[in-house]
């Protein structure tokens, strides 16, 4: 359940208890409302059905001290709007203090057989399980579910931006049995254990626990001849492919939201969103920090000492970098604007680190030249170390 739901719903009003009500009072109030509004006692009464759902939802939160505390905190932070809303509707005796039409249409309102026994799923199943007198009330438009997926991009594609086809696999309703799991021509049968309620109640001392019926997994019906397409689950995996544009400069670990590209809505509701987690494969040459690219370039001792012009690759083409005479190893040269070009047109830099390479083998001529060089070069500045060596050594 989203925090928005929590802000908009007054679970205390639903159960008719004070905000300071004890856990025991909450339980008593819930039992009273649930008893009065139970669909078995009110066949074909959508008002009672809604009240039963709402009470169950409220109790689900308020009976858990941790969730109740979260709920209270959230409402105290964002509560003023919700309060007005409740105050407006709360005066009608027996009326719902808020609009329940969208209550079960949210994230959990999809197909009950697929998502595990989510709470809302469980209760929606009570009312669509085909029990006696229980024609399910028509529900309003429901937003489609958000979908999350992960994509690995090549380094250069992430820097430049790329459009890729993305194939999503998502659970959908089986077209052969329309989701009831029964072989075409047969019907699911009301569960003999829970009599279609989807829940069983167990007494334990002074408490009673409701739990999803184990015989029918909370669905309320059992299938005797399974649909060959979905093996009785009512669901199949559906794939869809779409082209997704990744903007230039997208970074590893970034999450991109594509509004309306999630699962389609139900009954005319809007589609959910697609969230794409981006992984960027490392490049064999370039590193990246934010909008800057980095590259390490080996140079010889002579190049570092005498200076040189280096041709180095960028992601697009090559640039010439001037290495001034007397450049130390590890010096970073900057090729401005050769990094990641952002959407606003600004670009990062290419940072080139010079790595002076010491040759492991020398020709006789090179050795002679180097020895001659050494004779004509003052010693390295190590006096400060030599002083310490004399003292401790
Ligand atoms: Zn099927
Ligand atoms: Zn059952």
PDB file of N, CA, C and O and ligand atoms in Angstrom, residues 174-182 227-236, ligand 1:
ATOM      1  N   UNK A 174      -4.499 -15.427 -18.306  1.00  0.00           N
ATOM      2  CA  UNK A 174      -4.542 -16.470 -19.338  1.00  0.00           C
ATOM      3  C   UNK A 174      -5.739 -16.226 -20.248  1.00  0.00           C
ATOM      4  O   UNK A 174      -6.864 -16.073 -19.783  1.00  0.00           O
ATOM      5  N   UNK A 175      -5.478 -16.188 -21.552  1.00  0.00           N
ATOM      6  CA  UNK A 175      -6.566 -15.918 -22.487  1.00  0.00           C
ATOM      7  C   UNK A 175      -7.481 -17.116 -22.676  1.00  0.00           C
ATOM      8  O   UNK A 175      -8.631 -16.979 -23.079  1.00  0.00           O
ATOM      9  N   UNK A 176      -6.963 -18.311 -22.401  1.00  0.00           N
ATOM     10  CA  UNK A 176      -7.756 -19.510 -22.633  1.00  0.00           C
ATOM     11  C   UNK A 176      -8.878 -19.651 -21.603  1.00  0.00           C
ATOM     12  O   UNK A 176     -10.005 -19.955 -21.940  1.00  0.00           O
ATOM     13  N   UNK A 177      -8.541 -19.415 -20.340  1.00  0.00           N
ATOM     14  CA  UNK A 177      -9.548 -19.587 -19.278  1.00  0.00           C
ATOM     15  C   UNK A 177      -9.986 -18.253 -18.691  1.00  0.00           C
ATOM     16  O   UNK A 177     -10.745 -18.210 -17.735  1.00  0.00           O
ATOM     17  N   UNK A 178      -9.497 -17.170 -19.227  1.00  0.00           N
ATOM     18  CA  UNK A 178      -9.798 -15.821 -18.723  1.00  0.00           C
ATOM     19  C   UNK A 178      -9.448 -15.678 -17.255  1.00  0.00           C
ATOM     20  O   UNK A 178     -10.113 -14.968 -16.508  1.00  0.00           O
ATOM     21  N   UNK A 179      -8.483 -16.449 -16.816  1.00  0.00           N
ATOM     22  CA  UNK A 179      -7.949 -16.249 -15.473  1.00  0.00           C
ATOM     23  C   UNK A 179      -8.561 -17.116 -14.399  1.00  0.00           C
ATOM     24  O   UNK A 179      -8.090 -17.098 -13.268  1.00  0.00           O
ATOM     25  N   UNK A 180      -9.608 -17.891 -14.713  1.00  0.00           N
ATOM     26  CA  UNK A 180     -10.167 -18.685 -13.617  1.00  0.00           C
ATOM     27  C   UNK A 180      -9.476 -20.034 -13.458  1.00  0.00           C
ATOM     28  O   UNK A 180      -9.739 -20.762 -12.504  1.00  0.00           O
ATOM     29  N   UNK A 181      -8.586 -20.365 -14.359  1.00  0.00           N
ATOM     30  CA  UNK A 181      -7.767 -21.562 -14.188  1.00  0.00           C
ATOM     31  C   UNK A 181      -8.448 -22.860 -14.580  1.00  0.00           C
ATOM     32  O   UNK A 181      -7.847 -23.925 -14.532  1.00  0.00           O
ATOM     33  N   UNK A 182      -9.716 -22.777 -14.962  1.00  0.00           N
ATOM     34  CA  UNK A 182     -10.462 -24.005 -15.271  1.00  0.00           C
ATOM     35  C   UNK A 182     -10.388 -24.315 -16.763  1.00  0.00           C
ATOM     36  O   UNK A 182     -10.337 -23.413 -17.592  1.00  0.00           O
ATOM     37  N   UNK A 227      -6.966 -25.718 -16.671  1.00  0.00           N
ATOM     38  CA  UNK A 227      -6.762 -25.136 -17.994  1.00  0.00           C
ATOM     39  C   UNK A 227      -5.418 -25.614 -18.528  1.00  0.00           C
ATOM     40  O   UNK A 227      -4.409 -25.523 -17.828  1.00  0.00           O
ATOM     41  N   UNK A 228      -5.387 -26.162 -19.743  1.00  0.00           N
ATOM     42  CA  UNK A 228      -4.122 -26.700 -20.252  1.00  0.00           C
ATOM     43  C   UNK A 228      -3.100 -25.601 -20.545  1.00  0.00           C
ATOM     44  O   UNK A 228      -1.902 -25.848 -20.519  1.00  0.00           O
ATOM     45  N   UNK A 229      -3.574 -24.414 -20.793  1.00  0.00           N
ATOM     46  CA  UNK A 229      -2.666 -23.335 -21.169  1.00  0.00           C
ATOM     47  C   UNK A 229      -1.840 -22.850 -19.961  1.00  0.00           C
ATOM     48  O   UNK A 229      -0.643 -22.653 -20.054  1.00  0.00           O
ATOM     49  N   UNK A 230      -2.504 -22.686 -18.835  1.00  0.00           N
ATOM     50  CA  UNK A 230      -1.831 -22.089 -17.674  1.00  0.00           C
ATOM     51  C   UNK A 230      -1.689 -23.092 -16.530  1.00  0.00           C
ATOM     52  O   UNK A 230      -1.273 -22.714 -15.435  1.00  0.00           O
ATOM     53  N   UNK A 231      -2.042 -24.341 -16.750  1.00  0.00           N
ATOM     54  CA  UNK A 231      -1.975 -25.373 -15.716  1.00  0.00           C
ATOM     55  C   UNK A 231      -2.763 -24.985 -14.465  1.00  0.00           C
ATOM     56  O   UNK A 231      -2.390 -25.323 -13.344  1.00  0.00           O
ATOM     57  N   UNK A 232      -3.843 -24.239 -14.694  1.00  0.00           N
ATOM     58  CA  UNK A 232      -4.727 -23.941 -13.573  1.00  0.00           C
ATOM     59  C   UNK A 232      -4.376 -22.692 -12.797  1.00  0.00           C
ATOM     60  O   UNK A 232      -5.104 -22.299 -11.893  1.00  0.00           O
ATOM     61  N   UNK A 233      -3.258 -22.074 -13.131  1.00  0.00           N
ATOM     62  CA  UNK A 233      -2.874 -20.902 -12.347  1.00  0.00           C
ATOM     63  C   UNK A 233      -3.693 -19.670 -12.736  1.00  0.00           C
ATOM     64  O   UNK A 233      -3.794 -18.718 -11.973  1.00  0.00           O
ATOM     65  N   UNK A 234      -4.259 -19.679 -13.923  1.00  0.00           N
ATOM     66  CA  UNK A 234      -5.006 -18.510 -14.391  1.00  0.00           C
ATOM     67  C   UNK A 234      -4.120 -17.442 -14.996  1.00  0.00           C
ATOM     68  O   UNK A 234      -4.614 -16.477 -15.560  1.00  0.00           O
ATOM     69  N   UNK A 235      -2.836 -17.631 -14.847  1.00  0.00           N
ATOM     70  CA  UNK A 235      -1.931 -16.608 -15.356  1.00  0.00           C
ATOM     71  C   UNK A 235      -0.916 -17.176 -16.318  1.00  0.00           C
ATOM     72  O   UNK A 235      -0.553 -18.346 -16.247  1.00  0.00           O
ATOM     73  N   UNK A 236      -0.477 -16.365 -17.212  1.00  0.00           N
ATOM     74  CA  UNK A 236       0.605 -16.747 -18.113  1.00  0.00           C
ATOM     75  C   UNK A 236       1.606 -15.597 -18.145  1.00  0.00           C
ATOM     76  O   UNK A 236       1.287 -14.482 -17.744  1.00  0.00           O
TER      77      UNK A 236
HETATM   78 ZN1  LIG B   1      -5.718 -20.750 -18.318  1.00  0.00          ZN
END
